[in-house]
Amino acid sequence: IAGITQAPTSQILAAGRRMTLRCTQDMRHNAMYWYRQDLGLGLRLIHYSNTAGTTGKGEVPDGYSVSRANTDDFPLTLASAVPSQTSVYFCASSDEYSGGTPGELFFGEGSRLTVL
Amino acid sequence: GQNIDQPTEMTATEGAIVQINCTYQTSGFNGLFWYQQHAGEAPTFLSYNVLDGLEEKGRFSSFLSRSKGYSYLLLKELQMKDSASYLCASMDSNYQLIWGAGTKLIIKP
């Protein structure tokens, strides 16, 4: 593993199903983020974590939950998927809390989710 | 409210120069960022400005005017591989990034 790994790369999901998007980083970055990217809109922050054991809500948290049990993993769960959650989801990390440039994010390759 | 404006699409010729503008309005300001995103790929960090002026990094330069809430990304000696979307983002007083929708840059031979 090098950088940030997301899984799955792509998924089609029936509405009402539960889904967890996985994100793992090997850079030992303290901060991690989940964004969604929709056509014509900027990246929107769903949830974030400044350090292991803590999480916070972003701009569009409803319908999503996260956990940060350790430094490396930051899974995003959709408890009951709805069609409006069809999007590309990006996980990102930064080391701004340990000397890195604030705002310099390292992104995973994205997970394309379609909810029918 | 918080808002980032940048053109939706621009076209330029290989070998030429292009300037992508961005205006921002955020609650507080802790820096202006530019990212590059090729189609179907993840965004990658290009530049960071927190003080007024021009930051040059190879063929790419980024400018900031905090009094005008304005930034631009200048790309010189355009190459076909520069075809991508360029995302402008402002960091607000809570150190959260507020993103523009991105400018799709099309390079023609």
mmCIF file of C-alpha atoms in Angstrom, chain B residues 37-90:
data_model
loop_
_atom_site.group_PDB
_atom_site.id
_atom_site.type_symbol
_atom_site.label_atom_id
_atom_site.label_comp_id
_atom_site.label_asym_id
_atom_site.label_seq_id
_atom_site.Cartn_x
_atom_site.Cartn_y
_atom_site.Cartn_z
ATOM 1 C CA GLN B 37 -7.774 16.774 -11.386
ATOM 2 C CA HIS B 38 -7.510 14.656 -14.520
ATOM 3 C CA ALA B 39 -10.741 13.027 -15.666
ATOM 4 C CA GLY B 40 -11.581 9.990 -13.573
ATOM 5 C CA GLU B 41 -8.701 10.572 -11.193
ATOM 6 C CA ALA B 42 -8.100 12.077 -7.769
ATOM 7 C CA PRO B 43 -7.281 15.763 -7.239
ATOM 8 C CA THR B 44 -3.599 16.533 -6.677
ATOM 9 C CA PHE B 45 -2.189 19.574 -4.895
ATOM 10 C CA LEU B 46 -0.624 22.273 -7.088
ATOM 11 C CA SER B 47 -0.131 25.423 -5.030
ATOM 12 C CA TYR B 48 -0.856 27.354 -1.857
ATOM 13 C CA ASN B 49 -0.941 31.149 -1.389
ATOM 14 C CA VAL B 50 -1.510 32.854 1.924
ATOM 15 C CA LEU B 51 0.235 36.170 1.235
ATOM 16 C CA ASP B 52 -0.401 38.576 -1.644
ATOM 17 C CA GLY B 53 1.702 38.078 -4.718
ATOM 18 C CA LEU B 54 2.889 35.520 -7.188
ATOM 19 C CA GLU B 55 4.212 32.065 -6.366
ATOM 20 C CA GLU B 56 6.056 30.387 -9.218
ATOM 21 C CA LYS B 57 6.570 26.656 -9.499
ATOM 22 C CA GLY B 58 7.963 25.596 -12.839
ATOM 23 C CA ARG B 59 5.417 26.129 -15.621
ATOM 24 C CA PHE B 60 2.697 26.885 -13.089
ATOM 25 C CA SER B 61 2.298 30.121 -11.116
ATOM 26 C CA SER B 62 -0.398 31.196 -8.695
ATOM 27 C CA PHE B 63 -1.324 34.739 -7.709
ATOM 28 C CA LEU B 64 -3.291 36.049 -4.749
ATOM 29 C CA SER B 65 -4.874 39.388 -3.893
ATOM 30 C CA ARG B 66 -6.518 39.144 -0.495
ATOM 31 C CA SER B 67 -8.027 42.645 -0.685
ATOM 32 C CA LYS B 68 -9.846 41.693 -3.893
ATOM 33 C CA GLY B 69 -10.687 38.107 -2.914
ATOM 34 C CA TYR B 70 -9.034 37.029 -6.139
ATOM 35 C CA SER B 71 -6.562 34.443 -7.322
ATOM 36 C CA TYR B 72 -5.403 33.086 -10.632
ATOM 37 C CA LEU B 73 -3.471 30.079 -11.819
ATOM 38 C CA LEU B 74 -1.158 30.714 -14.758
ATOM 39 C CA LEU B 75 -0.041 27.820 -16.905
ATOM 40 C CA LYS B 76 2.773 28.429 -19.384
ATOM 41 C CA GLU B 77 4.036 26.376 -22.324
ATOM 42 C CA LEU B 78 0.870 24.326 -22.299
ATOM 43 C CA GLN B 79 1.163 20.626 -22.949
ATOM 44 C CA MET B 80 -1.558 18.169 -23.882
ATOM 45 C CA LYS B 81 -1.171 16.518 -20.483
ATOM 46 C CA ASP B 82 -2.335 19.783 -18.871
ATOM 47 C CA SER B 83 -5.869 18.987 -20.056
ATOM 48 C CA ALA B 84 -7.635 18.575 -16.732
ATOM 49 C CA SER B 85 -9.930 20.318 -14.293
ATOM 50 C CA TYR B 86 -8.380 22.905 -12.019
ATOM 51 C CA LEU B 87 -9.981 23.302 -8.610
ATOM 52 C CA CYS B 88 -9.737 26.490 -6.572
ATOM 53 C CA ALA B 89 -10.298 26.246 -2.818
ATOM 54 C CA SER B 90 -10.218 28.768 0.010
#
